[in-house]
Amino acid sequence: MTLADGTAADTTAAAFHHVYGAHPDGVWSAPGRVNLIGEHTDYNDGFALPMALPQATRLAARRRTDGRLRLHSAQFDGQVTELEVAKLAPGTVDGWARYPAGVVWALAEAGHPVGGGADLHVDSSVPTGAGLSSSAALECAVAVAFDELYGLGLTRPELARTAQRAENAFAGVPCGIMDQMASLCCTEGAALFLDSRTLGHHRVPFDLAGHGLRLLVVDTRVQHDLADGAYAGLRAGCERAAALLGLPALRDLAAEDLPAALAALPASLAPLVRHVVTENARVTEAVARLTAGDPAALGPLLTAGHASLRDDYRVSCPETDLAVDTAVAAGALGARMTGGGFGGSVIALTPADRAEAVAAAVTAAFAAAGHRPPALLTATPSAGAGRLTTRSGLPPCGPPTGEACSGT
């Protein structure tokens, strides 16, 4: 895959040269995402409907032969972190570097020949802590880069599994696989219908402009950290509920069996189950609406999904609730928090001619409540991860010795 983004690629390549004193072998990119509907369903083997954002993580990389992994980020402390591939293990790397290091560790642990290492420079426009999958974008950029640098020939679902393992086992976040699949598999102009059990997925047209719509993203700027234990507790609760019901996963609970299941479960688990079952139904309804060419009909599904996340799953916060309520009151067709919760972002589906008014209303409501001003952006369905082209061109893929990379 080649993405025409010469300016961004050249900037990233130039930054790599400034840091390492050499040209990279290539520049890759992986996007953040918003999830239209289907939250906390992926680790229950359920359904989701994400789309990729224009905001992305760019990665310039050069293959090494000495087993060293050197990491540098434009967004963090500016220092080069130097590691040894052979010594990578969970718990050995802290901070942002644990995400790219985790991908290399996961590839090596799976038996892929990546032991030579690499120099990496990262630059990202995906907001961190905003529920827009900045960590998955970073993981997936590293995954596609190493796949090409080392000629691994892995499929996109295989790369997604690798990136998920990096986040689960190395970074310590027990996430599902939706974020990684979205970053790797989304296509421009469409959402991605994902079956998290099989990793089956297909394109669902999502023509916002053609239907006079906009998708507004409100970053509440309430930072969330899914490694702090709350997320893990929710996942454990869902798994316990499935075990009590004798099911492989909550995805296997039919809607018609939900009332009996809720009556049989402990009061602490019943709301989690209700959310997962009803959220899966909202995903399938959303796909049907989009397939029928009626994206405006997503509005009520978004708002219903937020109510479920707020009341049953209890992962919203005052800022996300305020953003949703204000957006709908100001003319949005529907709104909900997106991402794992405990802060992060809200999406609001609005008529194009109401988008500015909705944004202004949310900003004013935050000011009146004494909250920090939200960050606002317009989301358009964008392409998934791939290699960027540069205007000036880059050397062919190969380590510093000039050896050719196999499989490229």
Short mmCIF file of C-alpha atoms in Angstrom, two decimals:
data_model
loop_
_atom_site.label_atom_id
_atom_site.label_comp_id
_atom_site.label_asym_id
_atom_site.label_seq_id
_atom_site.Cartn_x
_atom_site.Cartn_y
_atom_site.Cartn_z
CA MET A 1 0.00 0.00 0.00
CA THR A 2 1.31 3.45 -0.88
CA LEU A 3 -0.17 6.64 0.53
CA ALA A 4 0.36 9.93 -1.30
CA ASP A 5 1.45 12.22 1.51
CA GLY A 6 4.79 13.50 0.35
CA THR A 7 5.07 16.52 2.62
CA ALA A 8 4.42 14.58 5.82
CA ALA A 9 6.69 11.75 4.71
CA ASP A 10 9.52 14.12 3.80
CA THR A 11 9.20 15.92 7.12
CA THR A 12 9.37 12.64 9.03
CA ALA A 13 12.29 11.38 6.95
CA ALA A 14 14.17 14.64 7.53
CA ALA A 15 13.58 14.39 11.27
CA PHE A 16 14.91 10.82 11.22
CA HIS A 17 18.06 12.04 9.47
CA HIS A 18 18.49 14.79 12.06
CA VAL A 19 18.24 12.29 14.94
CA TYR A 20 20.26 9.40 13.52
CA GLY A 21 22.50 11.00 10.88
CA ALA A 22 21.28 8.65 8.15
CA HIS A 23 18.38 8.28 5.78
CA PRO A 24 15.52 5.94 6.76
CA ASP A 25 14.64 2.92 4.65
CA GLY A 26 11.05 4.13 4.50
CA VAL A 27 8.25 6.05 6.16
CA TRP A 28 5.06 4.35 7.27
CA SER A 29 1.80 5.65 8.71
CA ALA A 30 -1.06 4.23 10.76
CA PRO A 31 -4.18 6.19 11.72
CA GLY A 32 -6.09 6.72 14.90
CA ARG A 33 -9.76 5.81 14.87
CA VAL A 34 -13.18 6.66 16.15
CA ASN A 35 -15.58 3.86 16.85
CA LEU A 36 -19.01 4.73 15.54
CA ILE A 37 -20.73 2.05 17.62
CA GLY A 38 -19.73 -1.19 19.31
CA GLU A 39 -17.87 -0.24 22.47
CA HIS A 40 -16.41 -2.85 24.85
CA THR A 41 -17.73 -5.57 22.55
CA ASP A 42 -14.46 -6.71 20.99
CA TYR A 43 -13.11 -8.53 24.05
CA ASN A 44 -16.51 -10.22 24.25
CA ASP A 45 -16.08 -11.62 20.70
CA GLY A 46 -18.69 -9.14 19.48
CA PHE A 47 -19.17 -6.62 16.69
CA ALA A 48 -17.86 -3.09 16.15
CA LEU A 49 -18.06 -0.37 13.51
CA PRO A 50 -14.94 1.85 13.60
CA MET A 51 -13.52 4.21 11.01
CA ALA A 52 -9.99 5.53 10.60
CA LEU A 53 -9.15 9.18 11.20
CA PRO A 54 -6.97 11.48 9.09
CA GLN A 55 -4.87 11.95 12.24
CA ALA A 56 -2.10 9.37 12.16
CA THR A 57 1.25 8.23 13.53
CA ARG A 58 4.11 8.44 11.06
CA LEU A 59 7.17 6.27 11.51
CA ALA A 60 10.52 6.57 9.75
CA ALA A 61 12.56 3.40 10.15
CA ARG A 62 15.91 1.93 9.18
CA ARG A 63 16.79 -1.69 9.65
CA ARG A 64 19.84 -2.60 11.74
CA THR A 65 21.96 -5.74 11.96
CA ASP A 66 23.39 -5.47 15.49
CA GLY A 67 20.30 -6.35 17.53
CA ARG A 68 19.71 -2.84 18.82
CA LEU A 69 16.34 -1.07 18.82
CA ARG A 70 16.59 2.70 19.01
CA LEU A 71 13.43 4.74 19.56
CA HIS A 72 12.80 8.47 19.26
CA SER A 73 9.54 10.45 19.42
CA ALA A 74 8.84 14.01 18.35
CA GLN A 75 6.14 14.23 21.00
CA PHE A 76 7.94 13.11 24.13
CA ASP A 77 11.26 13.86 25.83
CA GLY A 78 13.38 14.08 22.70
CA GLN A 79 15.83 11.48 23.94
CA VAL A 80 16.75 8.33 22.03
CA THR A 81 15.81 5.19 23.94
CA GLU A 82 18.21 2.36 23.16
CA LEU A 83 17.24 -1.26 23.79
CA GLU A 84 18.42 -4.74 22.86
CA VAL A 85 15.89 -6.86 20.97
CA ALA A 86 17.11 -10.05 22.64
CA LYS A 87 16.51 -8.60 26.11
CA LEU A 88 12.99 -7.24 25.53
CA ALA A 89 10.47 -8.62 28.02
CA PRO A 90 7.26 -7.41 29.67
CA GLY A 91 8.06 -4.96 32.47
CA THR A 92 11.43 -3.90 31.06
CA VAL A 93 10.30 -0.75 29.20
CA ASP A 94 8.28 2.18 30.53
CA GLY A 95 6.36 5.08 29.03
CA TRP A 96 5.56 5.53 25.37
CA ALA A 97 8.46 3.31 24.29
CA ARG A 98 6.73 0.20 25.62
CA TYR A 99 4.32 0.25 22.67
CA PRO A 100 6.84 0.03 19.79
CA ALA A 101 9.14 -2.17 21.87
CA GLY A 102 6.20 -4.44 22.62
CA VAL A 103 5.50 -4.98 18.92
CA VAL A 104 9.10 -5.97 18.25
CA TRP A 105 9.00 -8.28 21.28
CA ALA A 106 5.74 -9.88 20.08
CA LEU A 107 7.15 -10.46 16.59
CA ALA A 108 10.32 -12.00 17.98
CA GLU A 109 8.42 -14.16 20.47
CA ALA A 110 6.29 -15.48 17.61
CA GLY A 111 9.45 -16.63 15.86
CA HIS A 112 9.76 -13.92 13.24
CA PRO A 113 13.36 -12.98 12.31
CA VAL A 114 13.44 -9.39 13.54
CA GLY A 115 16.43 -9.72 15.84
CA GLY A 116 18.58 -7.33 13.85
CA GLY A 117 16.64 -4.41 15.28
CA ALA A 118 15.96 -0.98 13.81
CA ASP A 119 16.18 2.77 14.31
CA LEU A 120 12.73 4.36 14.62
CA HIS A 121 11.55 7.96 14.67
CA VAL A 122 7.89 8.60 15.53
CA ASP A 123 5.76 11.67 14.88
CA SER A 124 2.03 11.63 15.58
CA SER A 125 -1.00 13.87 15.14
CA VAL A 126 -3.27 11.47 17.08
CA PRO A 127 -4.08 13.06 20.46
CA THR A 128 -2.88 10.92 23.36
CA GLY A 129 -5.30 9.91 26.10
CA ALA A 130 -8.28 11.05 24.02
CA GLY A 131 -9.82 7.66 23.30
CA LEU A 132 -8.75 7.85 19.64
CA SER A 133 -6.32 4.90 19.74
CA SER A 134 -2.99 6.70 19.74
CA SER A 135 -1.34 3.58 21.17
CA ALA A 136 -2.79 1.29 18.50
CA ALA A 137 -1.71 3.72 15.77
CA LEU A 138 1.85 3.58 17.09
CA GLU A 139 1.80 -0.21 17.38
CA CYS A 140 0.39 -0.67 13.89
CA ALA A 141 2.88 1.73 12.30
CA VAL A 142 5.69 -0.34 13.83
CA ALA A 143 4.03 -3.58 12.75
CA VAL A 144 3.68 -2.62 9.08
CA ALA A 145 7.19 -1.18 9.02
CA PHE A 146 8.81 -4.33 10.46
CA ASP A 147 6.68 -6.51 8.18
CA GLU A 148 8.19 -4.75 5.19
CA LEU A 149 11.70 -4.17 6.53
CA TYR A 150 12.10 -7.86 7.36
CA GLY A 151 9.96 -9.30 4.55
CA LEU A 152 7.65 -11.14 6.96
CA GLY A 153 4.65 -11.34 4.63
CA LEU A 154 2.07 -11.18 7.43
CA THR A 155 -1.59 -10.49 6.75
CA ARG A 156 -3.34 -7.49 8.26
CA PRO A 157 -5.23 -9.62 10.81
CA GLU A 158 -1.94 -11.29 11.77
CA LEU A 159 -0.35 -7.88 12.29
CA ALA A 160 -3.38 -6.82 14.34
CA ARG A 161 -3.01 -9.87 16.58
CA THR A 162 0.68 -9.02 17.03
CA ALA A 163 -0.10 -5.42 17.96
CA GLN A 164 -2.84 -6.52 20.35
CA ARG A 165 -0.44 -8.94 22.04
CA ALA A 166 2.05 -6.12 22.44
CA GLU A 167 -0.56 -4.01 24.22
CA ASN A 168 -1.95 -6.88 26.32
CA ALA A 169 1.21 -8.66 27.41
CA PHE A 170 3.91 -6.00 27.10
CA ALA A 171 2.12 -2.70 27.82
CA GLY A 172 -0.30 -4.28 30.30
CA VAL A 173 -3.59 -3.11 28.76
CA PRO A 174 -6.12 -5.98 28.34
CA CYS A 175 -7.75 -4.42 25.27
CA GLY A 176 -9.63 -6.20 22.53
CA ILE A 177 -8.58 -6.10 18.90
CA MET A 178 -10.89 -3.48 17.42
CA ASP A 179 -8.40 -0.60 17.60
CA GLN A 180 -5.64 -2.50 15.82
CA MET A 181 -7.95 -3.89 13.14
CA ALA A 182 -9.34 -0.41 12.49
CA SER A 183 -5.89 1.13 12.13
CA LEU A 184 -4.72 -1.61 9.78
CA CYS A 185 -7.82 -2.44 7.76
CA CYS A 186 -10.00 0.66 7.36
CA THR A 187 -10.45 2.23 3.94
CA GLU A 188 -11.14 5.77 2.81
CA GLY A 189 -14.80 6.73 2.65
CA ALA A 190 -16.04 3.80 4.71
CA ALA A 191 -16.50 2.36 8.15
CA LEU A 192 -15.29 -1.16 8.96
CA PHE A 193 -17.73 -3.79 10.16
CA LEU A 194 -15.68 -6.11 12.35
CA ASP A 195 -16.49 -9.53 13.78
CA SER A 196 -14.01 -9.70 16.65
CA ARG A 197 -14.25 -13.48 16.97
CA THR A 198 -13.32 -14.40 13.42
CA LEU A 199 -11.66 -11.10 12.44
CA GLY A 200 -13.94 -11.15 9.43
CA HIS A 201 -14.49 -7.60 8.26
CA HIS A 202 -15.92 -5.67 5.38
CA ARG A 203 -16.26 -2.13 4.12
CA VAL A 204 -19.49 -0.24 4.89
CA PRO A 205 -19.89 2.99 2.86
CA PHE A 206 -20.06 6.07 5.06
CA ASP A 207 -20.50 9.12 2.82
CA LEU A 208 -20.91 11.98 5.26
CA ALA A 209 -20.47 14.90 2.86
CA GLY A 210 -22.76 13.35 0.25
CA HIS A 211 -25.57 13.26 2.80
CA GLY A 212 -24.96 16.74 4.19
CA LEU A 213 -23.48 15.44 7.46
CA ARG A 214 -20.41 15.94 9.60
CA LEU A 215 -18.94 13.86 12.37
CA LEU A 216 -17.62 16.13 15.08
CA VAL A 217 -15.07 14.78 17.56
CA VAL A 218 -14.97 16.49 20.95
CA ASP A 219 -11.80 15.69 22.88
CA THR A 220 -12.83 16.44 26.46
CA ARG A 221 -9.15 16.55 27.42
CA VAL A 222 -9.89 14.30 30.37
CA GLN A 223 -6.92 11.96 30.08
CA HIS A 224 -7.59 8.27 30.49
CA ASP A 225 -5.19 5.43 31.17
CA LEU A 226 -6.58 2.01 30.38
CA ALA A 227 -3.69 0.35 32.19
CA ASP A 228 -4.89 1.60 35.59
CA GLY A 229 -7.05 -1.44 36.37
CA ALA A 230 -10.59 -0.21 35.78
CA TYR A 231 -10.66 -1.50 32.20
CA ALA A 232 -9.30 -4.86 33.31
CA GLY A 233 -12.03 -5.08 35.94
CA LEU A 234 -14.74 -4.61 33.34
CA ARG A 235 -13.28 -7.28 31.10
CA ALA A 236 -12.97 -9.69 34.03
CA GLY A 237 -16.60 -9.04 34.95
CA CYS A 238 -17.75 -9.85 31.43
CA GLU A 239 -15.72 -13.04 31.36
CA ARG A 240 -17.11 -14.09 34.73
CA ALA A 241 -20.67 -13.45 33.54
CA ALA A 242 -20.12 -15.53 30.40
CA ALA A 243 -18.73 -18.38 32.53
CA LEU A 244 -21.72 -18.25 34.88
CA LEU A 245 -24.05 -18.42 31.88
CA GLY A 246 -22.12 -21.33 30.37
CA LEU A 247 -21.15 -19.34 27.27
CA PRO A 248 -17.81 -19.02 25.45
CA ALA A 249 -18.32 -15.24 25.41
CA LEU A 250 -21.14 -12.73 25.85
CA ARG A 251 -21.41 -12.50 22.08
CA ASP A 252 -23.15 -15.90 22.28
CA LEU A 253 -26.06 -14.62 24.39
CA ALA A 254 -29.06 -14.10 22.12
CA ALA A 255 -31.17 -10.99 22.61
CA GLU A 256 -34.27 -13.07 23.35
CA ASP A 257 -32.42 -14.84 26.16
CA LEU A 258 -31.24 -11.61 27.79
CA PRO A 259 -34.09 -11.21 30.35
CA ALA A 260 -33.57 -14.70 31.76
CA ALA A 261 -29.81 -14.21 31.83
CA LEU A 262 -30.10 -10.94 33.71
CA ALA A 263 -32.34 -12.54 36.30
CA ALA A 264 -29.81 -15.32 36.86
CA LEU A 265 -26.76 -13.12 37.26
CA PRO A 266 -25.41 -11.22 40.27
CA ALA A 267 -26.59 -7.62 40.34
CA SER A 268 -23.04 -6.38 39.76
CA LEU A 269 -22.71 -8.27 36.47
CA ALA A 270 -26.15 -7.89 34.93
CA PRO A 271 -25.62 -4.30 33.66
CA LEU A 272 -22.39 -5.29 31.90
CA VAL A 273 -24.18 -8.09 30.10
CA ARG A 274 -27.09 -5.87 29.14
CA HIS A 275 -24.72 -3.35 27.58
CA VAL A 276 -22.80 -5.92 25.53
CA VAL A 277 -25.90 -7.63 24.14
CA THR A 278 -27.72 -4.39 23.28
CA GLU A 279 -24.54 -2.82 21.88
CA ASN A 280 -24.02 -5.72 19.49
CA ALA A 281 -27.59 -5.19 18.30
CA ARG A 282 -26.88 -1.50 17.76
CA VAL A 283 -23.89 -2.38 15.58
CA THR A 284 -25.89 -4.66 13.31
CA GLU A 285 -28.64 -2.03 13.07
CA ALA A 286 -26.06 0.65 12.21
CA VAL A 287 -24.62 -1.50 9.43
CA ALA A 288 -28.10 -2.04 8.03
CA ARG A 289 -28.80 1.71 8.07
CA LEU A 290 -25.54 2.57 6.33
CA THR A 291 -25.99 -0.19 3.77
CA ALA A 292 -29.43 1.25 3.02
CA GLY A 293 -27.84 4.65 2.41
CA ASP A 294 -29.27 6.33 5.49
CA PRO A 295 -26.34 7.50 7.64
CA ALA A 296 -28.50 10.09 9.42
CA ALA A 297 -30.31 7.17 11.08
CA LEU A 298 -27.15 6.47 13.08
CA GLY A 299 -27.96 9.43 15.32
CA PRO A 300 -30.39 7.76 17.74
CA LEU A 301 -28.17 4.66 17.88
CA LEU A 302 -25.23 6.77 19.01
CA THR A 303 -27.23 8.42 21.77
CA ALA A 304 -28.66 5.10 22.93
CA GLY A 305 -25.14 3.65 22.98
CA HIS A 306 -23.96 6.48 25.19
CA ALA A 307 -26.82 5.96 27.64
CA SER A 308 -25.83 2.30 27.90
CA LEU A 309 -22.16 3.16 28.47
CA ARG A 310 -23.16 5.74 31.07
CA ASP A 311 -25.80 3.80 32.98
CA ASP A 312 -24.90 0.11 32.51
CA TYR A 313 -21.16 0.08 31.85
CA ARG A 314 -20.45 3.20 33.89
CA VAL A 315 -17.45 4.35 31.90
CA SER A 316 -18.52 7.89 31.11
CA CYS A 317 -17.63 10.99 33.15
CA PRO A 318 -19.24 14.41 33.71
CA GLU A 319 -17.37 15.94 30.78
CA THR A 320 -18.42 13.29 28.26
CA ASP A 321 -22.01 13.34 29.53
CA LEU A 322 -22.10 17.14 29.20
CA ALA A 323 -20.70 17.01 25.67
CA VAL A 324 -23.30 14.46 24.59
CA ASP A 325 -26.26 16.24 26.18
CA THR A 326 -25.20 19.64 24.86
CA ALA A 327 -24.52 18.42 21.33
CA VAL A 328 -27.93 16.77 21.04
CA ALA A 329 -29.69 19.83 22.48
CA ALA A 330 -27.85 22.04 19.97
CA GLY A 331 -29.00 20.04 16.96
CA ALA A 332 -26.79 16.97 16.65
CA LEU A 333 -28.63 13.92 15.35
CA GLY A 334 -26.93 11.82 18.01
CA ALA A 335 -23.77 11.68 20.13
CA ARG A 336 -21.83 9.31 22.34
CA MET A 337 -18.47 8.80 23.99
CA THR A 338 -16.04 6.78 21.92
CA GLY A 339 -13.18 4.64 23.13
CA GLY A 340 -12.60 2.80 26.38
CA GLY A 341 -14.08 5.54 28.54
CA PHE A 342 -13.07 7.20 31.83
CA GLY A 343 -12.56 10.40 29.82
CA GLY A 344 -11.49 10.74 26.21
CA SER A 345 -13.67 11.88 23.34
CA VAL A 346 -17.27 12.20 22.21
CA ILE A 347 -18.50 11.92 18.63
CA ALA A 348 -21.52 13.91 17.44
CA LEU A 349 -23.25 13.28 14.12
CA THR A 350 -24.57 16.61 12.93
CA PRO A 351 -26.15 18.17 9.86
CA ALA A 352 -23.31 20.03 8.13
CA ASP A 353 -25.05 23.36 8.63
CA ARG A 354 -25.32 22.76 12.39
CA ALA A 355 -21.77 21.59 13.04
CA GLU A 356 -20.35 24.99 13.99
CA ALA A 357 -23.30 25.74 16.26
CA VAL A 358 -22.93 22.38 17.99
CA ALA A 359 -19.21 22.94 18.49
CA ALA A 360 -19.82 26.41 19.90
CA ALA A 361 -22.50 25.15 22.26
CA VAL A 362 -20.26 22.40 23.64
CA THR A 363 -17.39 24.84 24.12
CA ALA A 364 -19.66 27.29 25.94
CA ALA A 365 -21.11 24.54 28.13
CA PHE A 366 -17.60 23.45 29.17
CA ALA A 367 -16.69 27.01 30.07
CA ALA A 368 -19.87 27.45 32.11
CA ALA A 369 -19.15 24.23 34.00
CA GLY A 370 -15.56 25.23 34.74
CA HIS A 371 -14.06 22.49 32.58
CA ARG A 372 -10.99 22.88 30.39
CA PRO A 373 -11.86 23.95 26.82
CA PRO A 374 -12.42 20.87 24.65
CA ALA A 375 -10.40 20.23 21.51
CA LEU A 376 -12.56 19.89 18.40
CA LEU A 377 -11.95 18.21 15.07
CA THR A 378 -14.00 16.93 12.14
CA ALA A 379 -13.62 13.23 11.39
CA THR A 380 -13.63 11.89 7.85
CA PRO A 381 -13.37 8.16 7.05
CA SER A 382 -9.74 7.65 6.08
CA ALA A 383 -7.34 4.96 4.91
CA GLY A 384 -5.61 2.43 7.11
CA ALA A 385 -1.92 1.83 7.66
CA GLY A 386 0.60 1.74 4.86
CA ARG A 387 3.86 3.03 3.46
CA LEU A 388 4.06 6.72 2.60
CA THR A 389 5.69 8.06 -0.53
CA THR A 390 8.18 10.90 -0.36
CA ARG A 391 8.67 13.64 -2.91
CA SER A 392 12.44 13.26 -2.86
CA GLY A 393 12.49 9.49 -2.70
CA LEU A 394 14.19 7.24 -0.17
CA PRO A 395 16.85 4.54 -0.42
CA PRO A 396 15.56 1.03 -1.07
CA CYS A 397 14.67 -1.05 1.98
CA GLY A 398 17.82 -2.36 3.58
CA PRO A 399 20.02 -2.31 6.67
CA PRO A 400 22.91 0.16 7.08
CA THR A 401 25.25 -2.33 5.40
CA GLY A 402 23.28 -1.97 2.16
CA GLU A 403 22.04 -5.55 2.13
CA ALA A 404 18.67 -5.95 0.44
CA CYS A 405 15.65 -6.72 2.61
CA SER A 406 14.08 -10.03 1.68
CA GLY A 407 10.54 -9.96 0.41
CA THR A 408 10.48 -6.29 -0.62
#
